[in-house]
Amino acid sequence: DTGVSQDPRHKITKRGQNVTFRCDPISEHNRLYWYRQTLGQGPEFLTYFQNEAQLEKSRLLSDRFSAERPKGSFSTLEIQRTEQGDSAMYLCASSLSGRDTQYFGPGTRLTVL
Amino acid sequence: GNSVTQMEGPVTLSEEAFLTINCTYTATGYPSLFWYVQYPGEGLQLLLKATKADDKGSNKGFEATYRKETTSFHLEKGSVQVSDSAVYFCALSAYYGNNRLAFGKGNQVVVIP
């Protein structure tokens, strides 16, 4: 069991640029979640997938954000036209449906200059 | 909606002291309750969980009991070590639906030798 992995671990970008993050869940897990964590706060839910279907999106997920999980395995989160307010840690987690425990990756820390 | 409240502020204590971090929740139905720990520069690790009233979760000397009557899930450890220095998050997962996690703001714990 290799755990949840995320890439890159750190990303620095200029305002207005697009960025894409990748998450590889635990291999047999069919549920995948994205959360955002800002400094001094707990993680906040962004979106979740069951297999390849995106079943829920938080209102935090503006139309500049898009997430995919094309084959029900890895997922990508893209932010278009980044803003300084997008600076945060983006966390990915996975689980089996019907199980309440989520396992988190190390996160991608985004800094928008 | 579902929410979690953790006591305000960091916690600083000496090695071998007793640790308590308070957590209360608001939820419909019967959520599962979790404590996650985040070490510097890392993602969240599950510390312990409880899935129904009066259950006690325990791991690495930490304990928390699911109290439905007081809607609480306080974290305790009898004798902390320097290696326990981290940020601790209380979280809940809805009984139904997507099992997304709602987190408290977290408490920074600093253990001084």
PDB file of N, CA and C in Angstrom, chain A residues 23-104:
ATOM      1  N   CYS A  23      -3.221  14.067  -8.218  1.00  0.00           N
ATOM      2  CA  CYS A  23      -3.359  13.213  -7.035  1.00  0.00           C
ATOM      3  C   CYS A  23      -3.497  11.763  -7.498  1.00  0.00           C
ATOM      4  N   ASP A  24      -2.693  10.894  -6.898  1.00  0.00           N
ATOM      5  CA  ASP A  24      -2.822   9.444  -7.110  1.00  0.00           C
ATOM      6  C   ASP A  24      -3.314   8.822  -5.816  1.00  0.00           C
ATOM      7  N   PRO A  25      -4.531   8.289  -5.819  1.00  0.00           N
ATOM      8  CA  PRO A  25      -5.085   7.728  -4.582  1.00  0.00           C
ATOM      9  C   PRO A  25      -4.518   6.334  -4.310  1.00  0.00           C
ATOM     10  N   ILE A  26      -4.885   5.795  -3.155  1.00  0.00           N
ATOM     11  CA  ILE A  26      -4.596   4.392  -2.873  1.00  0.00           C
ATOM     12  C   ILE A  26      -5.318   3.553  -3.930  1.00  0.00           C
ATOM     13  N   SER A  27      -4.649   2.555  -4.456  1.00  0.00           N
ATOM     14  CA  SER A  27      -5.071   1.933  -5.719  1.00  0.00           C
ATOM     15  C   SER A  27      -6.491   1.370  -5.701  1.00  0.00           C
ATOM     16  N   GLU A  28      -6.922   0.779  -4.649  1.00  0.00           N
ATOM     17  CA  GLU A  28      -8.245   0.162  -4.666  1.00  0.00           C
ATOM     18  C   GLU A  28      -9.363   1.105  -4.212  1.00  0.00           C
ATOM     19  N   HIS A  29      -9.010   2.346  -3.869  1.00  0.00           N
ATOM     20  CA  HIS A  29     -10.000   3.300  -3.381  1.00  0.00           C
ATOM     21  C   HIS A  29     -10.783   3.923  -4.538  1.00  0.00           C
ATOM     22  N   ASN A  30     -12.121   3.857  -4.449  1.00  0.00           N
ATOM     23  CA  ASN A  30     -12.926   4.405  -5.528  1.00  0.00           C
ATOM     24  C   ASN A  30     -13.406   5.823  -5.256  1.00  0.00           C
ATOM     25  N   ARG A  31     -13.238   6.315  -4.034  1.00  0.00           N
ATOM     26  CA  ARG A  31     -13.633   7.694  -3.737  1.00  0.00           C
ATOM     27  C   ARG A  31     -12.382   8.551  -3.602  1.00  0.00           C
ATOM     28  N   LEU A  32     -12.481   9.772  -4.151  1.00  0.00           N
ATOM     29  CA  LEU A  32     -11.367  10.706  -4.101  1.00  0.00           C
ATOM     30  C   LEU A  32     -11.912  12.094  -3.778  1.00  0.00           C
ATOM     31  N   TYR A  33     -11.244  12.762  -2.847  1.00  0.00           N
ATOM     32  CA  TYR A  33     -11.693  14.066  -2.358  1.00  0.00           C
ATOM     33  C   TYR A  33     -10.574  15.093  -2.532  1.00  0.00           C
ATOM     34  N   TRP A  34     -10.972  16.319  -2.783  1.00  0.00           N
ATOM     35  CA  TRP A  34     -10.049  17.459  -2.757  1.00  0.00           C
ATOM     36  C   TRP A  34     -10.504  18.421  -1.653  1.00  0.00           C
ATOM     37  N   TYR A  35      -9.512  18.906  -0.891  1.00  0.00           N
ATOM     38  CA  TYR A  35      -9.749  19.887   0.159  1.00  0.00           C
ATOM     39  C   TYR A  35      -8.746  21.028  -0.020  1.00  0.00           C
ATOM     40  N   ARG A  36      -9.091  22.180   0.525  1.00  0.00           N
ATOM     41  CA  ARG A  36      -8.171  23.317   0.535  1.00  0.00           C
ATOM     42  C   ARG A  36      -7.956  23.747   1.980  1.00  0.00           C
ATOM     43  N   GLN A  37      -6.693  23.994   2.318  1.00  0.00           N
ATOM     44  CA  GLN A  37      -6.354  24.413   3.674  1.00  0.00           C
ATOM     45  C   GLN A  37      -5.564  25.713   3.619  1.00  0.00           C
ATOM     46  N   THR A  38      -6.106  26.767   4.219  1.00  0.00           N
ATOM     47  CA  THR A  38      -5.388  28.031   4.305  1.00  0.00           C
ATOM     48  C   THR A  38      -4.728  28.134   5.676  1.00  0.00           C
ATOM     49  N   LEU A  39      -3.796  29.053   5.783  1.00  0.00           N
ATOM     50  CA  LEU A  39      -2.964  29.145   6.979  1.00  0.00           C
ATOM     51  C   LEU A  39      -3.813  29.334   8.227  1.00  0.00           C
ATOM     52  N   GLY A  40      -3.592  28.475   9.194  1.00  0.00           N
ATOM     53  CA  GLY A  40      -4.281  28.602  10.477  1.00  0.00           C
ATOM     54  C   GLY A  40      -5.701  28.079  10.486  1.00  0.00           C
ATOM     55  N   GLN A  41      -6.102  27.437   9.404  1.00  0.00           N
ATOM     56  CA  GLN A  41      -7.462  26.912   9.320  1.00  0.00           C
ATOM     57  C   GLN A  41      -7.447  25.408   9.083  1.00  0.00           C
ATOM     58  N   GLY A  42      -8.585  24.782   9.328  1.00  0.00           N
ATOM     59  CA  GLY A  42      -8.721  23.382   8.980  1.00  0.00           C
ATOM     60  C   GLY A  42      -9.042  23.234   7.498  1.00  0.00           C
ATOM     61  N   PRO A  43      -8.826  22.059   6.952  1.00  0.00           N
ATOM     62  CA  PRO A  43      -9.157  21.829   5.541  1.00  0.00           C
ATOM     63  C   PRO A  43     -10.643  22.037   5.269  1.00  0.00           C
ATOM     64  N   GLU A  44     -10.931  22.544   4.065  1.00  0.00           N
ATOM     65  CA  GLU A  44     -12.321  22.734   3.636  1.00  0.00           C
ATOM     66  C   GLU A  44     -12.566  21.913   2.376  1.00  0.00           C
ATOM     67  N   PHE A  45     -13.699  21.263   2.349  1.00  0.00           N
ATOM     68  CA  PHE A  45     -14.069  20.397   1.226  1.00  0.00           C
ATOM     69  C   PHE A  45     -14.236  21.202  -0.049  1.00  0.00           C
ATOM     70  N   LEU A  46     -13.675  20.671  -1.154  1.00  0.00           N
ATOM     71  CA  LEU A  46     -13.857  21.295  -2.461  1.00  0.00           C
ATOM     72  C   LEU A  46     -14.756  20.455  -3.368  1.00  0.00           C
ATOM     73  N   THR A  47     -14.393  19.164  -3.526  1.00  0.00           N
ATOM     74  CA  THR A  47     -15.127  18.329  -4.455  1.00  0.00           C
ATOM     75  C   THR A  47     -14.816  16.867  -4.185  1.00  0.00           C
ATOM     76  N   TYR A  48     -15.672  15.971  -4.735  1.00  0.00           N
ATOM     77  CA  TYR A  48     -15.378  14.553  -4.566  1.00  0.00           C
ATOM     78  C   TYR A  48     -15.853  13.746  -5.765  1.00  0.00           C
ATOM     79  N   PHE A  49     -15.155  12.652  -5.983  1.00  0.00           N
ATOM     80  CA  PHE A  49     -15.425  11.735  -7.075  1.00  0.00           C
ATOM     81  C   PHE A  49     -15.722  10.350  -6.525  1.00  0.00           C
ATOM     82  N   GLN A  50     -16.658   9.688  -7.154  1.00  0.00           N
ATOM     83  CA  GLN A  50     -16.795   8.252  -6.963  1.00  0.00           C
ATOM     84  C   GLN A  50     -16.508   7.627  -8.328  1.00  0.00           C
ATOM     85  N   ASN A  51     -15.446   6.859  -8.375  1.00  0.00           N
ATOM     86  CA  ASN A  51     -14.905   6.384  -9.653  1.00  0.00           C
ATOM     87  C   ASN A  51     -14.608   7.614 -10.518  1.00  0.00           C
ATOM     88  N   GLU A  52     -15.110   7.668 -11.736  1.00  0.00           N
ATOM     89  CA  GLU A  52     -14.785   8.811 -12.595  1.00  0.00           C
ATOM     90  C   GLU A  52     -15.822   9.934 -12.488  1.00  0.00           C
ATOM     91  N   ALA A  53     -16.892   9.717 -11.768  1.00  0.00           N
ATOM     92  CA  ALA A  53     -17.979  10.692 -11.686  1.00  0.00           C
ATOM     93  C   ALA A  53     -17.735  11.709 -10.563  1.00  0.00           C
ATOM     94  N   GLN A  54     -17.817  12.990 -10.933  1.00  0.00           N
ATOM     95  CA  GLN A  54     -17.714  14.053  -9.947  1.00  0.00           C
ATOM     96  C   GLN A  54     -19.110  14.282  -9.373  1.00  0.00           C
ATOM     97  N   LEU A  55     -19.323  13.910  -8.127  1.00  0.00           N
ATOM     98  CA  LEU A  55     -20.668  13.861  -7.572  1.00  0.00           C
ATOM     99  C   LEU A  55     -21.055  15.078  -6.751  1.00  0.00           C
ATOM    100  N   GLU A  56     -20.071  15.837  -6.290  1.00  0.00           N
ATOM    101  CA  GLU A  56     -20.416  17.027  -5.515  1.00  0.00           C
ATOM    102  C   GLU A  56     -19.311  18.051  -5.619  1.00  0.00           C
ATOM    103  N   LYS A  57     -19.708  19.307  -5.697  1.00  0.00           N
ATOM    104  CA  LYS A  57     -18.763  20.419  -5.707  1.00  0.00           C
ATOM    105  C   LYS A  57     -19.199  21.441  -4.671  1.00  0.00           C
ATOM    106  N   SER A  58     -18.247  21.910  -3.883  1.00  0.00           N
ATOM    107  CA  SER A  58     -18.523  22.962  -2.918  1.00  0.00           C
ATOM    108  C   SER A  58     -18.696  24.294  -3.628  1.00  0.00           C
ATOM    109  N   ARG A  59     -19.415  25.200  -3.010  1.00  0.00           N
ATOM    110  CA  ARG A  59     -19.521  26.538  -3.592  1.00  0.00           C
ATOM    111  C   ARG A  59     -18.190  27.282  -3.507  1.00  0.00           C
ATOM    112  N   LEU A  60     -17.229  26.726  -2.745  1.00  0.00           N
ATOM    113  CA  LEU A  60     -15.881  27.298  -2.747  1.00  0.00           C
ATOM    114  C   LEU A  60     -15.207  27.120  -4.098  1.00  0.00           C
ATOM    115  N   LEU A  61     -15.674  26.147  -4.860  1.00  0.00           N
ATOM    116  CA  LEU A  61     -15.052  25.814  -6.138  1.00  0.00           C
ATOM    117  C   LEU A  61     -15.619  26.729  -7.211  1.00  0.00           C
ATOM    118  N   SER A  62     -14.947  27.879  -7.414  1.00  0.00           N
ATOM    119  CA  SER A  62     -15.427  28.833  -8.420  1.00  0.00           C
ATOM    120  C   SER A  62     -15.237  28.249  -9.815  1.00  0.00           C
ATOM    121  N   ASP A  63     -15.752  28.964 -10.810  1.00  0.00           N
ATOM    122  CA  ASP A  63     -15.663  28.442 -12.187  1.00  0.00           C
ATOM    123  C   ASP A  63     -14.243  28.485 -12.728  1.00  0.00           C
ATOM    124  N   ARG A  64     -13.298  29.047 -11.970  1.00  0.00           N
ATOM    125  CA  ARG A  64     -11.892  28.979 -12.389  1.00  0.00           C
ATOM    126  C   ARG A  64     -11.261  27.640 -12.020  1.00  0.00           C
ATOM    127  N   PHE A  65     -11.949  26.887 -11.202  1.00  0.00           N
ATOM    128  CA  PHE A  65     -11.444  25.592 -10.744  1.00  0.00           C
ATOM    129  C   PHE A  65     -12.134  24.480 -11.524  1.00  0.00           C
ATOM    130  N   SER A  66     -11.350  23.493 -11.935  1.00  0.00           N
ATOM    131  CA  SER A  66     -11.953  22.311 -12.535  1.00  0.00           C
ATOM    132  C   SER A  66     -11.180  21.080 -12.097  1.00  0.00           C
ATOM    133  N   ALA A  67     -11.903  20.017 -11.853  1.00  0.00           N
ATOM    134  CA  ALA A  67     -11.282  18.762 -11.425  1.00  0.00           C
ATOM    135  C   ALA A  67     -11.776  17.639 -12.314  1.00  0.00           C
ATOM    136  N   GLU A  68     -10.889  16.697 -12.538  1.00  0.00           N
ATOM    137  CA  GLU A  68     -11.220  15.532 -13.355  1.00  0.00           C
ATOM    138  C   GLU A  68     -10.651  14.276 -12.734  1.00  0.00           C
ATOM    139  N   ARG A  69     -11.272  13.177 -13.080  1.00  0.00           N
ATOM    140  CA  ARG A  69     -10.738  11.867 -12.708  1.00  0.00           C
ATOM    141  C   ARG A  69     -11.088  10.930 -13.873  1.00  0.00           C
ATOM    142  N   PRO A  70     -10.355  11.065 -14.939  1.00  0.00           N
ATOM    143  CA  PRO A  70     -10.794  10.504 -16.223  1.00  0.00           C
ATOM    144  C   PRO A  70     -10.989   8.987 -16.257  1.00  0.00           C
ATOM    145  N   LYS A  71     -10.212   8.239 -15.574  1.00  0.00           N
ATOM    146  CA  LYS A  71     -10.361   6.786 -15.641  1.00  0.00           C
ATOM    147  C   LYS A  71     -10.650   6.198 -14.270  1.00  0.00           C
ATOM    148  N   GLY A  72     -11.078   7.055 -13.376  1.00  0.00           N
ATOM    149  CA  GLY A  72     -11.385   6.555 -12.052  1.00  0.00           C
ATOM    150  C   GLY A  72     -10.165   6.220 -11.232  1.00  0.00           C
ATOM    151  N   SER A  73      -8.985   6.676 -11.688  1.00  0.00           N
ATOM    152  CA  SER A  73      -7.781   6.416 -10.902  1.00  0.00           C
ATOM    153  C   SER A  73      -7.226   7.740 -10.394  1.00  0.00           C
ATOM    154  N   PHE A  74      -6.230   8.326 -11.069  1.00  0.00           N
ATOM    155  CA  PHE A  74      -5.673   9.599 -10.611  1.00  0.00           C
ATOM    156  C   PHE A  74      -6.653  10.732 -10.900  1.00  0.00           C
ATOM    157  N   SER A  75      -6.431  11.856 -10.243  1.00  0.00           N
ATOM    158  CA  SER A  75      -7.264  13.037 -10.451  1.00  0.00           C
ATOM    159  C   SER A  75      -6.376  14.250 -10.660  1.00  0.00           C
ATOM    160  N   THR A  76      -6.903  15.222 -11.392  1.00  0.00           N
ATOM    161  CA  THR A  76      -6.216  16.504 -11.537  1.00  0.00           C
ATOM    162  C   THR A  76      -7.132  17.624 -11.094  1.00  0.00           C
ATOM    163  N   LEU A  77      -6.525  18.639 -10.521  1.00  0.00           N
ATOM    164  CA  LEU A  77      -7.228  19.859 -10.137  1.00  0.00           C
ATOM    165  C   LEU A  77      -6.536  21.017 -10.838  1.00  0.00           C
ATOM    166  N   GLU A  78      -7.265  21.724 -11.666  1.00  0.00           N
ATOM    167  CA  GLU A  78      -6.713  22.851 -12.397  1.00  0.00           C
ATOM    168  C   GLU A  78      -7.319  24.150 -11.890  1.00  0.00           C
ATOM    169  N   ILE A  79      -6.468  25.143 -11.727  1.00  0.00           N
ATOM    170  CA  ILE A  79      -6.927  26.493 -11.393  1.00  0.00           C
ATOM    171  C   ILE A  79      -6.519  27.404 -12.537  1.00  0.00           C
ATOM    172  N   GLN A  80      -7.478  28.053 -13.130  1.00  0.00           N
ATOM    173  CA  GLN A  80      -7.191  28.995 -14.223  1.00  0.00           C
ATOM    174  C   GLN A  80      -7.131  30.416 -13.671  1.00  0.00           C
ATOM    175  N   ARG A  81      -6.306  31.224 -14.287  1.00  0.00           N
ATOM    176  CA  ARG A  81      -6.192  32.660 -13.940  1.00  0.00           C
ATOM    177  C   ARG A  81      -6.048  32.819 -12.419  1.00  0.00           C
ATOM    178  N   THR A  82      -4.989  32.233 -11.900  1.00  0.00           N
ATOM    179  CA  THR A  82      -4.813  32.220 -10.448  1.00  0.00           C
ATOM    180  C   THR A  82      -4.836  33.618  -9.849  1.00  0.00           C
ATOM    181  N   GLU A  83      -5.334  33.680  -8.617  1.00  0.00           N
ATOM    182  CA  GLU A  83      -5.393  34.922  -7.842  1.00  0.00           C
ATOM    183  C   GLU A  83      -4.622  34.702  -6.546  1.00  0.00           C
ATOM    184  N   GLN A  84      -4.220  35.784  -5.901  1.00  0.00           N
ATOM    185  CA  GLN A  84      -3.454  35.644  -4.665  1.00  0.00           C
ATOM    186  C   GLN A  84      -4.251  34.903  -3.600  1.00  0.00           C
ATOM    187  N   GLY A  85      -5.549  35.039  -3.626  1.00  0.00           N
ATOM    188  CA  GLY A  85      -6.406  34.337  -2.675  1.00  0.00           C
ATOM    189  C   GLY A  85      -6.437  32.832  -2.866  1.00  0.00           C
ATOM    190  N   ASP A  86      -5.887  32.348  -3.970  1.00  0.00           N
ATOM    191  CA  ASP A  86      -5.829  30.901  -4.200  1.00  0.00           C
ATOM    192  C   ASP A  86      -4.654  30.270  -3.464  1.00  0.00           C
ATOM    193  N   SER A  87      -3.756  31.077  -2.913  1.00  0.00           N
ATOM    194  CA  SER A  87      -2.612  30.545  -2.174  1.00  0.00           C
ATOM    195  C   SER A  87      -3.105  29.724  -0.997  1.00  0.00           C
ATOM    196  N   ALA A  88      -2.705  28.476  -0.955  1.00  0.00           N
ATOM    197  CA  ALA A  88      -3.205  27.543   0.058  1.00  0.00           C
ATOM    198  C   ALA A  88      -2.495  26.216  -0.117  1.00  0.00           C
ATOM    199  N   MET A  89      -2.791  25.289   0.793  1.00  0.00           N
ATOM    200  CA  MET A  89      -2.384  23.895   0.636  1.00  0.00           C
ATOM    201  C   MET A  89      -3.582  23.147   0.052  1.00  0.00           C
ATOM    202  N   TYR A  90      -3.362  22.416  -1.022  1.00  0.00           N
ATOM    203  CA  TYR A  90      -4.429  21.629  -1.644  1.00  0.00           C
ATOM    204  C   TYR A  90      -4.182  20.168  -1.304  1.00  0.00           C
ATOM    205  N   LEU A  91      -5.143  19.587  -0.604  1.00  0.00           N
ATOM    206  CA  LEU A  91      -5.019  18.226  -0.092  1.00  0.00           C
ATOM    207  C   LEU A  91      -5.943  17.292  -0.856  1.00  0.00           C
ATOM    208  N   CYS A  92      -5.446  16.112  -1.092  1.00  0.00           N
ATOM    209  CA  CYS A  92      -6.227  15.064  -1.732  1.00  0.00           C
ATOM    210  C   CYS A  92      -6.371  13.917  -0.732  1.00  0.00           C
ATOM    211  N   ALA A  93      -7.509  13.276  -0.743  1.00  0.00           N
ATOM    212  CA  ALA A  93      -7.741  12.132   0.136  1.00  0.00           C
ATOM    213  C   ALA A  93      -8.513  11.072  -0.631  1.00  0.00           C
ATOM    214  N   SER A  94      -8.373   9.821  -0.210  1.00  0.00           N
ATOM    215  CA  SER A  94      -9.130   8.756  -0.856  1.00  0.00           C
ATOM    216  C   SER A  94      -9.707   7.814   0.181  1.00  0.00           C
ATOM    217  N   SER A  95     -10.744   7.098  -0.247  1.00  0.00           N
ATOM    218  CA  SER A  95     -11.382   6.123   0.636  1.00  0.00           C
ATOM    219  C   SER A  95     -12.144   5.113  -0.209  1.00  0.00           C
ATOM    220  N   LEU A  96     -12.619   4.081   0.449  1.00  0.00           N
ATOM    221  CA  LEU A  96     -13.535   3.139  -0.182  1.00  0.00           C
ATOM    222  C   LEU A  96     -14.960   3.599   0.109  1.00  0.00           C
ATOM    223  N   SER A  97     -15.836   3.484  -0.866  1.00  0.00           N
ATOM    224  CA  SER A  97     -17.229   3.865  -0.618  1.00  0.00           C
ATOM    225  C   SER A  97     -17.800   2.962   0.464  1.00  0.00           C
ATOM    226  N   GLY A  98     -18.600   3.578   1.334  1.00  0.00           N
ATOM    227  CA  GLY A  98     -19.144   2.829   2.456  1.00  0.00           C
ATOM    228  C   GLY A  98     -18.237   2.816   3.658  1.00  0.00           C
ATOM    229  N   ARG A  99     -17.006   3.306   3.507  1.00  0.00           N
ATOM    230  CA  ARG A  99     -16.072   3.404   4.629  1.00  0.00           C
ATOM    231  C   ARG A  99     -15.880   4.880   4.946  1.00  0.00           C
ATOM    232  N   ASP A 100     -15.835   5.216   6.224  1.00  0.00           N
ATOM    233  CA  ASP A 100     -15.791   6.634   6.557  1.00  0.00           C
ATOM    234  C   ASP A 100     -14.382   7.187   6.719  1.00  0.00           C
ATOM    235  N   THR A 101     -13.366   6.359   6.686  1.00  0.00           N
ATOM    236  CA  THR A 101     -12.005   6.832   6.906  1.00  0.00           C
ATOM    237  C   THR A 101     -11.367   7.270   5.598  1.00  0.00           C
ATOM    238  N   GLN A 102     -10.882   8.504   5.581  1.00  0.00           N
ATOM    239  CA  GLN A 102     -10.176   9.032   4.425  1.00  0.00           C
ATOM    240  C   GLN A 102      -8.686   9.099   4.726  1.00  0.00           C
ATOM    241  N   TYR A 103      -7.883   8.798   3.713  1.00  0.00           N
ATOM    242  CA  TYR A 103      -6.431   8.820   3.841  1.00  0.00           C
ATOM    243  C   TYR A 103      -5.903   9.954   2.978  1.00  0.00           C
ATOM    244  N   PHE A 104      -5.083  10.791   3.591  1.00  0.00           N
ATOM    245  CA  PHE A 104      -4.651  12.019   2.941  1.00  0.00           C
ATOM    246  C   PHE A 104      -3.253  11.892   2.338  1.00  0.00           C
TER     247      PHE A 104
END
